[in-house]
Amino acid sequence: MPRRHTLPDRQPHRVLWLAGVLAVLVLTLCCQKAEASEVARRVLVLYSETADQTPDQNIWRRGFDMAANYHGLLSEYRAVEQPVPEPLDPREWRAIVCAYAAPNMEDPQAYMDWLLASMNRDIRVIFLTPPHAVSAGAPPAVRTRVDMILERFGLAYTQEQTTAGNLLAYGTTGPHMQYERPLPAVPPLFDGYVPTKPQRHTPWLTVRNTSSPSGNAEGIAVAVSPAGGLALPEYVYWIDPADYRHKWYLDPFAFLSASLGLEGMPALTPTTLNGKRIAMSHIDADGFSGFTNVDKKSNCATVMMEEVLKKIDFPVTASVIQAEVDPELSGNVRLMETARAIFALPNVEPASHSFTHPFYWDANDKQKIALFRDKLGLEQYGIPVAGYSFDPKRETVDSCQWITDHLTPADKPCRMMLWSGSCDPKPFVMKHVYDAGLLNINGGDTIYDQHNDSLTGVSPLFKFVGPYVQVFTGQANENILTNLWTGPYHAYRYITRTMERTGSPRRLMPIDAYYHFYSAEYDASLQAVKDVYAWIATQDVAKVFTSAYIPMVMDFTQATVERDGAADVISGYGTCLSVRYEDTSTLPDLARCTNVLGYEVQPQGLFVHLKRGAGQARIVRAASPDNRQPYLQSATGWVDDFSHSADTIRLRYEGFGNGTVTLAGLPAGRAAIVSHNGTARSLITSLTGTLTIGPVRSGTLGIHLK
């Protein structure tokens, strides 16, 4: 879980003296302090641990988390088999999502009391399960409490239910339904949630029951409300019975926004840096020593180094598995030399892919043992070590230290863990990684292309593992696109379709060229990797090492947002420097903002760029701000020490390779002398008052307007 952010206690003044003016001043200050209120970003999802083992068990969770992250929210999970949670602080918690199987709830009356108390504290509730189901077989008091909850939505439950399609017809079908797939021709279910106070909700989908005793009853299937939302599971997404692929019936982004009152809310996003989409790359070590048909006298790692890593202008995180490389285990001196040569490249940073490549990260996980041993014929370790039993510290912290001690240049210690196998580290494993200050990534496996044509294939940015954060990759790797490396071996090139679709119309993910060393096994697979890098080279992006992106996600989970009058106050954002607004009709009023470098309106929204190294930023927007002052419109890297006077602008740029910096708010058509790292050139501002400087490399920029 992220840090719990609490507001200061507001104790009454015990001594009142200096009446009159001082009393008024004290009252004024107190009112100003109370005006600032935290914008809750956390959502608690109640699920059923026992029932959550079906083939589609992670679809609703994955889709909900992805949409929540896009809106700047953090979802955390609690099984209803556990005791009722403590009361939630509405300054931190925005909503409770009920996505459980009702029969698994240990104490339904206590849970319904807790839900009612939460709603009384203005915490919204979303039902992705029929609200009344919890009262089946429970004491009458449970049904009473459910009725009280439904009353907040302006609904009542009539206890009428039927799946007889010949009796059913659709009523209202709102614009946010039939998002990825049309609704079934025949409604699959009528459940008797009927309006009692229609002004309290907006129906998105209703179903009519022509056989109702009350006569053609119309029940709510999907609705949003100031109290939250309701979506009966039959109308949330479609499941292909053959391969369990899914498609959304409802628009998850719009449903969350309307149910949780997110209109106008700022959304921190680690996908973006100064207006540019993040682009990175990392290589899992599998196949490092493997045979290659490309050069039968070499190995995959050498071919990848010579054919790709030495030829691309792109930052890459490369990893090794200690047991595969270490001469005292399964390795040899030649592999050590190859690893050293790769890590010495200026565009490569080191990472560990573990000690033995565990396929699962809990030696006592019976489900994973059954999957890998019984179905796939695999033991726990990809690189067996005689006499070894699972040691989480050795797999993570010690393997990183071994790489630092034996393979990396002195200025490149190994500080990153790329999870292996099923990428499912448990909290006891993550603790070692966190205690050692290591970064971690892998998992997620996002695919969203013409064949996998659904946003249900897009993962969230991360997941909480106990109190820790596991960062997910931007897109899937070639193992998935090649059907577990059975072919077609050129298929990884099609990951660019997923990269495109997760960047527009919504920027859901960074670009992540993620693959294994065994992609150098065949000419086709090696060319696919080259094709992906060639496509990325055509994109206007911020190229960063993976070690820079991971902290952005971690800081995304820690930041707080407050509303202070007209200002959105972002605190503790660390390296997560971008804030997105859906509404582009208002823009930052830079004269009233603090620690804001600038902004840019893009098709994906309004992106506001925060100053690095500041503890807090204030964003004040206006419909027609007077921003006739220099500001940062975009940059392909970090911008620091930004300052300006009447005719001079100075800043420090830091980025990988050649990049660009675009300034705005300048006089139109003015000549400018740009000095950069000891050189000078003349440019002219555009008719809209912008100036694009490029190519630039890391260093200081000085701009003098003539």
XYZ file of C-alpha atoms in Angstrom:
706
model
C 0.000 0.000 0.000
C 1.173 3.548 -0.611
C 2.002 5.804 2.258
C -1.055 7.018 4.131
C -1.287 10.772 3.817
C -3.075 12.551 6.639
C -3.955 16.175 7.039
C -2.828 18.122 10.112
C -5.062 18.026 13.170
C -7.232 21.091 13.467
C -7.176 21.772 17.217
C -9.284 24.705 18.568
C -7.377 27.656 19.928
C -7.150 27.271 23.697
C -6.291 30.866 24.406
C -8.087 33.745 22.775
C -6.393 37.025 23.269
C -5.880 40.139 21.244
C -9.578 40.246 20.421
C -10.900 42.163 17.460
C -8.389 42.255 14.594
C -6.402 39.207 15.716
C -9.582 37.186 16.199
C -10.682 38.001 12.668
C -7.211 37.132 11.379
C -7.211 33.775 13.149
C -10.670 32.983 11.813
C -9.591 33.944 8.299
C -6.487 31.758 8.442
C -8.462 28.808 9.758
C -10.998 29.144 6.972
C -8.231 29.287 4.385
C -6.679 26.141 5.813
C -9.979 24.286 5.815
C -10.548 25.316 2.188
C -7.781 22.983 1.015
C -9.007 19.407 0.848
C -7.288 16.279 -0.336
C -8.618 14.750 -3.522
C -8.887 11.066 -2.692
C -7.054 8.827 -5.178
C -7.444 5.405 -3.561
C -10.146 2.877 -4.388
C -10.747 -0.248 -2.305
C -11.902 -3.265 -4.317
C -13.697 -6.019 -2.456
C -13.278 -9.380 -4.170
C -13.705 -13.077 -3.365
C -10.437 -14.884 -2.923
C -12.120 -18.288 -3.021
C -14.158 -17.668 -6.158
C -11.514 -15.713 -8.034
C -10.031 -18.792 -9.730
C -11.951 -18.945 -13.027
C -10.304 -18.603 -16.473
C -11.381 -14.960 -16.650
C -10.480 -14.237 -13.036
C -8.187 -11.301 -13.770
C -10.110 -9.603 -16.585
C -12.345 -7.350 -14.490
C -9.452 -6.622 -12.128
C -7.027 -5.868 -14.960
C -9.508 -3.670 -16.816
C -10.634 -1.805 -13.731
C -7.056 -1.137 -12.602
C -6.014 0.020 -16.069
C -8.862 2.527 -16.294
C -8.275 3.627 -12.695
C -4.577 4.283 -13.358
C -5.471 6.269 -16.458
C -7.630 8.523 -14.289
C -4.810 8.871 -11.758
C -6.365 6.485 -9.219
C -4.858 3.655 -7.189
C -6.852 0.478 -6.642
C -6.157 -1.807 -3.714
C -7.748 -5.182 -3.004
C -9.266 -6.879 -0.012
C -10.896 -10.314 0.086
C -14.345 -10.424 1.655
C -13.276 -13.607 3.408
C -11.252 -11.299 5.649
C -12.756 -9.320 8.544
C -14.477 -6.022 7.839
C -11.931 -3.230 7.191
C -11.409 -0.342 9.534
C -13.349 2.850 8.716
C -11.950 4.562 5.627
C -10.764 8.167 5.624
C -12.626 9.998 2.812
C -9.621 12.273 2.352
C -7.715 9.237 1.070
C -10.358 6.828 -0.210
C -12.558 7.821 -3.107
C -14.633 4.700 -3.532
C -15.356 1.087 -2.653
C -15.873 -1.341 -5.523
C -17.973 -4.417 -4.772
C -16.791 -7.168 -7.117
C -17.141 -10.136 -4.822
C -19.083 -13.371 -4.988
C -21.644 -12.725 -2.260
C -21.791 -16.255 -0.749
C -18.129 -15.974 0.273
C -18.677 -12.992 2.557
C -18.034 -14.052 6.153
C -20.193 -11.437 7.874
C -22.592 -9.749 5.397
C -24.360 -7.668 8.033
C -21.115 -6.173 9.288
C -20.020 -5.493 5.716
C -23.291 -3.777 4.835
C -23.054 -1.656 7.990
C -19.521 -0.738 6.973
C -20.634 0.156 3.434
C -23.432 2.377 4.764
C -21.065 4.098 7.174
C -18.615 4.679 4.308
C -21.342 6.217 2.162
C -22.254 8.471 5.077
C -18.671 9.759 4.878
C -19.183 10.557 1.162
C -17.205 7.573 -0.081
C -18.808 6.315 -3.264
C -19.719 2.696 -3.954
C -19.621 0.848 -7.269
C -21.426 -2.469 -7.575
C -20.080 -4.895 -10.182
C -22.107 -7.643 -8.532
C -25.862 -7.649 -7.794
C -26.226 -5.722 -4.517
C -29.048 -7.899 -3.177
C -27.165 -11.186 -3.644
C -25.456 -10.748 -0.295
C -28.796 -10.992 1.503
C -29.610 -14.482 0.202
C -29.846 -16.762 3.255
C -28.747 -13.919 5.526
C -30.740 -12.366 8.395
C -33.487 -9.898 7.344
C -31.373 -7.038 8.687
C -28.958 -7.566 5.803
C -31.713 -7.015 3.229
C -32.770 -3.883 5.124
C -29.261 -2.491 4.869
C -29.020 -3.333 1.168
C -32.291 -1.497 0.604
C -30.866 1.525 2.425
C -27.781 1.440 0.193
C -29.882 1.160 -2.967
C -32.002 4.091 -1.782
C -28.879 6.280 -2.100
C -28.929 5.443 -5.809
C -32.660 6.109 -6.071
C -33.325 2.393 -6.601
C -35.292 -0.410 -5.011
C -35.089 -4.156 -5.530
C -38.364 -5.884 -6.469
C -37.052 -9.470 -6.183
C -38.099 -10.068 -9.763
C -35.544 -11.876 -11.904
C -35.703 -13.796 -15.154
C -33.402 -14.998 -17.913
C -36.274 -15.835 -20.281
C -35.123 -13.940 -23.346
C -38.516 -14.061 -25.061
C -39.881 -11.893 -22.260
C -37.089 -9.316 -22.293
C -36.225 -6.242 -24.337
C -33.784 -3.379 -24.015
C -35.069 -0.029 -22.879
C -32.569 2.811 -22.529
C -29.208 2.192 -24.199
C -26.839 5.055 -23.457
C -23.964 6.318 -25.625
C -21.325 4.669 -23.412
C -22.678 1.182 -23.932
C -21.715 -1.176 -26.803
C -18.188 0.169 -26.431
C -16.190 -2.674 -27.989
C -18.962 -5.111 -28.820
C -22.729 -4.815 -29.384
C -24.932 -6.014 -26.569
C -26.447 -9.471 -27.015
C -29.445 -9.396 -29.329
C -31.526 -10.772 -26.484
C -30.931 -9.392 -22.975
C -29.405 -12.205 -20.876
C -31.033 -11.101 -17.634
C -33.666 -8.959 -16.001
C -32.898 -8.165 -12.378
C -35.445 -6.075 -10.525
C -33.514 -2.901 -9.721
C -36.179 -0.311 -10.455
C -36.046 3.461 -10.107
C -37.764 5.065 -7.146
C -36.090 8.473 -7.398
C -34.851 8.811 -10.992
C -33.206 12.135 -10.264
C -30.591 10.324 -8.177
C -29.059 8.353 -11.054
C -28.454 8.348 -14.802
C -29.429 5.077 -16.505
C -26.965 3.771 -19.075
C -28.821 0.556 -19.779
C -32.275 -0.652 -18.825
C -34.053 -3.940 -19.529
C -37.835 -4.361 -19.787
C -39.590 -7.439 -18.419
C -42.912 -7.837 -20.232
C -44.053 -10.622 -17.879
C -43.591 -8.614 -14.704
C -46.522 -8.745 -12.298
C -46.253 -4.982 -12.112
C -46.622 -4.820 -15.885
C -43.724 -4.271 -18.284
C -41.246 -3.415 -15.518
C -38.063 -1.649 -16.564
C -35.005 -2.508 -14.502
C -31.619 -0.831 -14.254
C -28.749 -2.894 -15.686
C -26.120 -0.118 -15.725
C -26.377 3.296 -14.070
C -24.175 6.013 -12.610
C -24.963 8.247 -9.678
C -23.448 10.765 -7.263
C -23.478 7.799 -4.867
C -21.388 5.646 -7.239
C -22.359 3.180 -9.937
C -24.115 -0.096 -10.663
C -23.294 -2.486 -13.519
C -24.717 -5.983 -13.512
C -21.913 -8.365 -14.529
C -23.797 -9.690 -17.583
C -23.568 -6.208 -19.107
C -19.967 -5.300 -18.265
C -18.061 -7.411 -20.794
C -18.443 -10.318 -23.183
C -16.504 -13.570 -22.783
C -15.637 -15.807 -25.727
C -16.526 -19.304 -24.482
C -13.841 -20.895 -26.677
C -10.695 -18.974 -25.762
C -11.909 -16.703 -22.929
C -11.055 -13.517 -24.781
C -13.102 -10.541 -23.651
C -14.571 -7.321 -24.963
C -16.149 -4.461 -23.062
C -19.879 -3.804 -23.349
C -19.524 -0.551 -21.415
C -16.866 2.135 -21.671
C -14.748 1.559 -18.540
C -13.167 5.024 -18.674
C -16.496 6.833 -18.862
C -18.070 4.523 -16.273
C -15.333 5.210 -13.727
C -15.308 8.923 -14.447
C -19.086 9.281 -14.026
C -19.389 6.898 -11.064
C -16.541 8.494 -9.136
C -17.100 12.134 -10.068
C -13.751 12.544 -11.802
C -14.681 15.377 -14.140
C -12.029 18.073 -13.887
C -9.802 15.984 -11.645
C -6.065 16.126 -12.435
C -4.515 12.768 -13.288
C -0.839 12.217 -12.612
C 0.669 10.049 -15.326
C 4.100 8.368 -15.505
C 3.613 7.619 -19.214
C 4.708 11.130 -20.144
C 7.658 13.445 -19.577
C 7.307 17.124 -20.499
C 4.609 16.311 -23.025
C 6.451 13.440 -24.708
C 5.501 9.797 -24.380
C 8.086 7.758 -22.478
C 9.999 5.183 -24.567
C 12.307 2.574 -23.044
C 13.591 -0.956 -23.615
C 14.681 -3.959 -21.575
C 15.930 -7.466 -22.338
C 15.230 -10.541 -20.246
C 18.294 -12.764 -20.109
C 16.682 -15.969 -21.406
C 18.740 -17.379 -24.256
C 21.856 -15.354 -23.414
C 24.133 -18.360 -24.048
C 21.774 -19.943 -26.560
C 22.573 -21.315 -29.993
C 21.813 -19.015 -32.921
C 21.224 -19.781 -36.573
C 22.294 -16.251 -37.424
C 25.926 -17.071 -36.610
C 26.424 -20.702 -35.700
C 29.888 -19.966 -34.256
C 28.495 -17.477 -31.769
C 25.671 -17.230 -29.223
C 22.520 -15.161 -28.976
C 23.977 -12.552 -26.644
C 26.927 -11.808 -28.936
C 24.707 -11.574 -32.010
C 22.285 -9.257 -30.198
C 25.165 -7.068 -29.073
C 26.754 -6.815 -32.525
C 23.596 -6.609 -34.623
C 21.370 -4.489 -32.395
C 22.803 -2.958 -29.239
C 25.870 -1.462 -30.900
C 23.832 -0.044 -33.777
C 20.849 1.647 -32.144
C 20.671 5.094 -30.599
C 18.405 3.986 -27.788
C 18.740 3.292 -24.041
C 18.439 -0.413 -23.203
C 18.394 -2.338 -19.930
C 20.048 -5.742 -20.419
C 20.058 -8.555 -17.875
C 21.792 -11.826 -17.124
C 20.919 -14.867 -15.051
C 23.787 -15.414 -12.660
C 23.700 -19.223 -12.780
C 23.851 -19.157 -16.582
C 26.919 -16.905 -16.730
C 28.860 -17.687 -13.540
C 31.766 -20.087 -14.343
C 31.333 -21.710 -10.915
C 27.816 -22.753 -11.947
C 26.621 -23.245 -15.557
C 28.607 -20.419 -17.148
C 32.090 -19.845 -18.501
C 34.657 -17.101 -19.009
C 33.465 -16.350 -22.531
C 29.951 -15.588 -21.316
C 31.403 -13.354 -18.608
C 33.345 -11.417 -21.239
C 30.260 -11.036 -23.418
C 28.231 -9.711 -20.491
C 30.984 -7.241 -19.612
C 31.126 -6.016 -23.208
C 27.348 -5.494 -23.285
C 27.247 -3.663 -19.956
C 30.136 -1.439 -21.067
C 28.124 -0.047 -23.980
C 27.091 3.571 -23.323
C 23.447 2.897 -24.211
C 23.118 -0.154 -21.918
C 22.438 -0.380 -18.200
C 22.662 -3.647 -16.208
C 19.955 -5.679 -14.506
C 19.525 -9.099 -12.952
C 17.104 -11.669 -14.283
C 17.604 -13.610 -11.036
C 20.005 -16.296 -9.828
C 18.310 -19.373 -11.344
C 15.325 -17.961 -13.308
C 12.441 -19.172 -11.118
C 9.289 -19.892 -13.096
C 7.323 -19.063 -9.958
C 8.419 -17.139 -6.878
C 6.926 -19.173 -4.052
C 8.222 -22.715 -3.635
C 5.002 -23.618 -1.780
C 2.571 -22.321 -4.418
C 0.597 -25.480 -5.214
C -1.215 -23.961 -8.179
C 2.009 -22.857 -9.854
C 3.660 -26.199 -9.112
C 0.764 -27.950 -10.816
C 0.912 -25.600 -13.791
C 4.632 -25.787 -14.459
C 5.409 -29.343 -13.381
C 2.283 -31.214 -14.415
C 1.253 -29.275 -17.511
C 4.544 -27.879 -18.816
C 6.995 -30.440 -17.469
C 9.127 -27.767 -15.786
C 10.574 -27.607 -12.316
C 10.833 -24.308 -10.455
C 14.181 -23.188 -11.886
C 15.155 -22.457 -15.465
C 18.852 -22.945 -14.659
C 19.065 -25.822 -12.150
C 21.776 -25.559 -9.482
C 22.720 -28.748 -7.648
C 21.679 -28.739 -3.998
C 19.955 -25.363 -4.279
C 16.600 -24.588 -2.664
C 14.712 -21.365 -3.182
C 16.297 -18.342 -1.509
C 14.586 -15.015 -2.328
C 17.572 -12.934 -1.262
C 19.967 -14.929 -3.401
C 17.640 -14.695 -6.385
C 17.377 -10.912 -6.125
C 19.774 -8.939 -3.946
C 22.723 -11.337 -4.123
C 22.435 -11.836 -7.887
C 22.497 -8.056 -8.407
C 25.542 -7.793 -6.176
C 27.312 -10.586 -8.085
C 26.671 -8.782 -11.371
C 28.059 -5.564 -9.882
C 31.130 -7.332 -8.509
C 31.963 -9.323 -11.644
C 30.384 -7.810 -14.765
C 29.642 -4.090 -14.696
C 31.857 -1.002 -14.993
C 32.513 0.749 -11.691
C 30.013 3.533 -12.485
C 27.206 1.117 -13.439
C 26.173 -0.959 -10.429
C 23.347 -3.410 -10.973
C 20.335 -1.931 -9.169
C 17.441 -3.501 -11.037
C 15.491 -6.751 -10.899
C 13.654 -8.059 -13.977
C 11.194 -10.680 -12.715
C 11.345 -14.092 -14.358
C 8.835 -16.815 -15.219
C 5.296 -15.996 -14.148
C 6.528 -12.672 -12.697
C 4.599 -13.170 -9.459
C 6.860 -12.108 -6.588
C 5.229 -12.416 -3.198
C 5.570 -9.821 -0.421
C 8.323 -11.792 1.330
C 10.341 -11.647 -1.910
C 9.601 -7.982 -2.580
C 10.784 -7.070 0.912
C 14.335 -8.104 0.040
C 14.220 -5.990 -3.128
C 12.884 -2.924 -1.328
C 15.206 -3.248 1.664
C 18.187 -3.311 -0.701
C 16.946 -0.278 -2.649
C 16.549 -2.228 -5.892
C 14.130 -1.337 -8.676
C 11.827 -3.971 -10.184
C 9.772 -4.515 -13.338
C 8.008 -7.189 -15.446
C 4.555 -8.663 -15.732
C 1.470 -7.142 -17.326
C 1.877 -8.553 -20.853
C -0.146 -5.878 -22.645
C -1.372 -6.788 -26.128
C -3.893 -4.630 -27.966
C -3.820 -5.186 -31.723
C -6.076 -6.321 -34.553
C -6.114 -9.917 -33.330
C -6.406 -9.056 -29.622
C -8.793 -6.220 -30.307
C -9.846 -5.257 -26.798
C -8.697 -2.966 -24.046
C -9.112 -5.943 -21.698
C -5.652 -6.902 -23.004
C -4.102 -3.719 -21.588
C -2.634 -4.069 -18.124
C -2.467 -1.421 -15.416
C 0.813 0.380 -14.824
C 1.612 -1.642 -11.706
C 0.165 -3.725 -8.924
C 0.524 -3.598 -5.174
C 2.224 -6.658 -3.709
C 1.461 -6.253 -0.041
C 2.929 -2.842 0.813
C 5.220 -2.909 -2.244
C 4.878 -1.849 -5.892
C 5.566 -4.193 -8.799
C 5.966 -2.149 -11.987
C 4.530 -3.681 -15.158
C 6.037 -3.538 -18.645
C 4.619 -1.240 -21.289
C 3.859 -3.999 -23.778
C 4.215 -7.780 -24.048
C 7.383 -9.532 -25.193
C 8.073 -11.760 -28.192
C 7.493 -14.974 -26.254
C 3.785 -14.172 -26.195
C 3.501 -12.964 -29.788
C 5.349 -16.061 -31.079
C 3.058 -18.453 -29.192
C 5.640 -19.338 -26.528
C 8.445 -19.370 -29.072
C 6.831 -21.865 -31.419
C 6.384 -19.370 -34.260
C 5.900 -17.362 -36.316
C 9.305 -16.034 -35.296
C 8.853 -12.667 -36.977
C 5.675 -11.891 -34.989
C 7.317 -9.530 -32.491
C 7.370 -6.822 -35.138
C 3.585 -6.543 -34.682
C 4.012 -5.259 -31.123
C 4.216 -1.818 -32.738
C 0.448 -2.047 -33.272
C 0.005 -2.363 -29.520
C 2.452 0.490 -28.995
C 0.364 2.673 -31.295
C -2.985 1.778 -29.742
C -1.806 2.224 -26.149
C -0.612 5.731 -27.051
C -3.687 7.045 -28.860
C -6.452 8.096 -28.501
C -5.556 7.637 -24.825
C -1.988 7.450 -23.596
C -2.330 4.354 -21.458
C 1.215 2.993 -21.531
C 4.770 4.054 -22.301
C 6.527 2.492 -25.283
C 8.560 -0.494 -24.128
C 10.702 -2.593 -26.498
C 10.783 -5.686 -24.301
C 12.189 -8.988 -25.504
C 14.670 -11.816 -24.731
C 18.165 -12.569 -25.934
C 16.811 -15.624 -27.736
C 15.325 -13.270 -30.311
C 18.764 -13.549 -31.906
C 18.178 -17.258 -32.590
C 16.644 -16.737 -36.042
C 17.082 -14.156 -38.785
C 13.331 -13.489 -38.714
C 13.175 -12.889 -34.968
C 16.300 -10.722 -35.003
C 14.889 -8.636 -37.838
C 11.665 -8.221 -35.863
C 13.604 -6.609 -33.004
C 15.322 -4.303 -35.485
C 11.944 -3.410 -37.012
C 10.551 -2.454 -33.610
C 13.488 -0.150 -32.876
C 13.171 1.338 -36.374
C 9.512 2.120 -35.721
C 10.300 3.718 -32.354
C 12.918 5.876 -34.079
C 10.098 7.484 -36.094
C 8.197 8.493 -32.950
C 8.480 11.827 -31.157
C 9.226 10.456 -27.693
C 11.290 10.916 -24.550
C 13.870 8.113 -24.605
C 14.737 7.022 -21.052
C 16.403 4.100 -19.342
C 14.052 1.692 -17.616
C 15.666 2.724 -14.332
C 14.208 6.218 -14.862
C 10.684 5.016 -15.663
C 10.293 2.698 -12.665
C 10.636 5.513 -10.068
C 8.057 7.516 -12.025
C 5.519 4.755 -11.432
C 6.510 4.340 -7.796
C 6.171 8.086 -7.205
C 2.813 7.996 -9.012
C 1.583 5.753 -6.192
C 2.843 8.110 -3.475
C 1.747 11.566 -4.636
C -1.201 13.425 -3.159
C -3.610 15.840 -4.811
C -5.410 18.627 -2.965
C -7.913 21.204 -4.034
C -7.119 24.636 -2.592
C -9.548 27.209 -3.910
C -8.857 27.493 -7.624
C -5.605 25.542 -7.377
C -4.813 21.858 -7.760
C -1.945 21.184 -5.362
C 0.254 18.195 -6.250
C 2.581 17.075 -3.460
C 5.161 14.327 -3.125
C 5.196 13.673 -6.865
C 8.949 13.026 -6.975
C 9.882 12.013 -10.516
C 6.298 11.662 -11.808
C 6.318 15.049 -13.498
C 3.233 15.018 -15.719
C -0.375 15.859 -14.902
C -3.106 15.291 -17.480
C -6.491 16.974 -17.686
C -9.260 15.644 -19.912
C -10.720 19.134 -20.273
C -8.659 21.341 -22.565
C -10.997 24.362 -22.435
C -8.998 25.835 -19.554
C -5.225 26.217 -19.449
C -2.663 26.833 -16.708
C -2.449 30.476 -15.696
C 1.303 30.437 -15.321
C 1.489 33.671 -13.351
C -0.529 31.995 -10.591
C 1.094 28.548 -10.817
C 3.995 27.338 -8.713
C 6.679 24.869 -9.858
C 5.021 24.463 -13.240
C 7.405 24.584 -16.214
C 4.701 24.745 -18.858
C 2.065 22.742 -20.659
C 0.892 21.422 -24.023
C -2.536 20.606 -25.430
C -2.466 17.297 -27.300
C -5.159 15.002 -28.722
C -4.770 12.933 -25.529
C -5.498 15.924 -23.288
C -3.822 18.855 -21.555
C -0.425 17.849 -20.179
C 1.057 20.057 -17.461
C 4.801 19.769 -16.793
C 5.952 19.929 -13.178
C 9.329 21.097 -11.954
C 11.709 18.329 -10.960
C 12.992 18.354 -7.391
C 10.154 20.451 -5.971
C 8.121 19.138 -3.079
C 4.869 20.669 -4.244
C 3.321 22.230 -7.338
C 0.221 24.412 -7.684
C -1.767 24.401 -10.921
C -4.284 27.196 -11.463
C -6.269 27.094 -14.700
C -8.258 29.753 -16.498
C -10.312 29.937 -19.681
C -8.155 32.686 -21.226
C -4.908 33.028 -19.263
C -2.434 35.730 -20.210
C 0.620 33.512 -20.702
C 2.792 35.966 -22.593
C 5.888 34.726 -20.831
C 8.338 32.002 -21.813
C 7.308 28.510 -20.805
C 8.146 24.943 -21.727
C 5.781 23.489 -24.300
C 7.587 20.150 -24.616
C 10.938 18.426 -24.327
C 12.285 14.957 -25.027
C 14.036 14.880 -21.661
C 14.209 16.640 -18.310
C 14.376 20.427 -18.022
C 15.851 22.028 -14.909
C 16.958 25.491 -13.776
C 14.442 27.166 -16.069
C 14.616 30.961 -15.758
C 13.812 33.953 -17.936
C 14.043 37.719 -18.023
C 12.873 40.234 -20.618
C 14.979 38.876 -23.484
C 16.858 35.909 -22.063
C 15.932 32.336 -21.208
C 18.173 29.771 -19.588
C 17.605 26.099 -18.828
C 19.450 22.837 -18.341
C 18.421 19.913 -20.534
C 19.056 16.256 -19.718
C 18.100 13.505 -22.131
C 19.333 10.466 -23.998
C 21.054 11.170 -27.315
C 19.727 13.912 -29.552
C 16.516 15.564 -28.476
C 14.392 18.666 -28.825
C 13.124 21.450 -26.595
C 10.141 23.586 -27.598
C 9.450 26.867 -25.844
C 6.234 28.867 -26.095
C 4.883 32.202 -24.887
C 7.519 34.077 -26.921
C 7.063 37.113 -29.190
C 6.138 36.013 -32.706
C 8.681 36.243 -35.504
C 11.608 37.289 -33.306
C 15.207 36.345 -34.003
C 16.863 34.313 -31.272
C 20.483 33.396 -30.628
C 20.666 29.932 -29.064
C 23.848 28.921 -27.274
C 24.289 25.279 -26.374
C 27.338 23.469 -25.036
C 29.761 26.039 -26.465
C 28.075 26.557 -29.843
C 25.644 29.248 -31.038
C 23.042 29.388 -33.802
C 20.342 31.757 -34.995
C 16.659 30.804 -35.043
C 13.360 32.653 -35.450
C 10.284 32.171 -33.304
C 7.120 30.993 -35.064
C 4.061 33.085 -35.793
C 2.447 31.508 -32.704
C 5.400 32.414 -30.478
C 7.072 29.004 -30.226
C 10.703 28.060 -30.702
C 11.851 24.474 -31.282
C 15.513 23.830 -30.574
C 17.038 20.633 -31.862
C 18.924 18.493 -32.009
C 20.085 19.133 -28.471
C 22.077 16.967 -26.112
C 22.365 17.155 -22.347
C 23.721 20.507 -21.258
C 22.842 24.172 -20.726
C 20.756 26.157 -23.175
C 20.775 29.951 -23.388
C 18.307 31.815 -25.610
C 18.669 35.524 -26.293
C 15.831 37.270 -28.149
C 17.027 39.998 -30.506
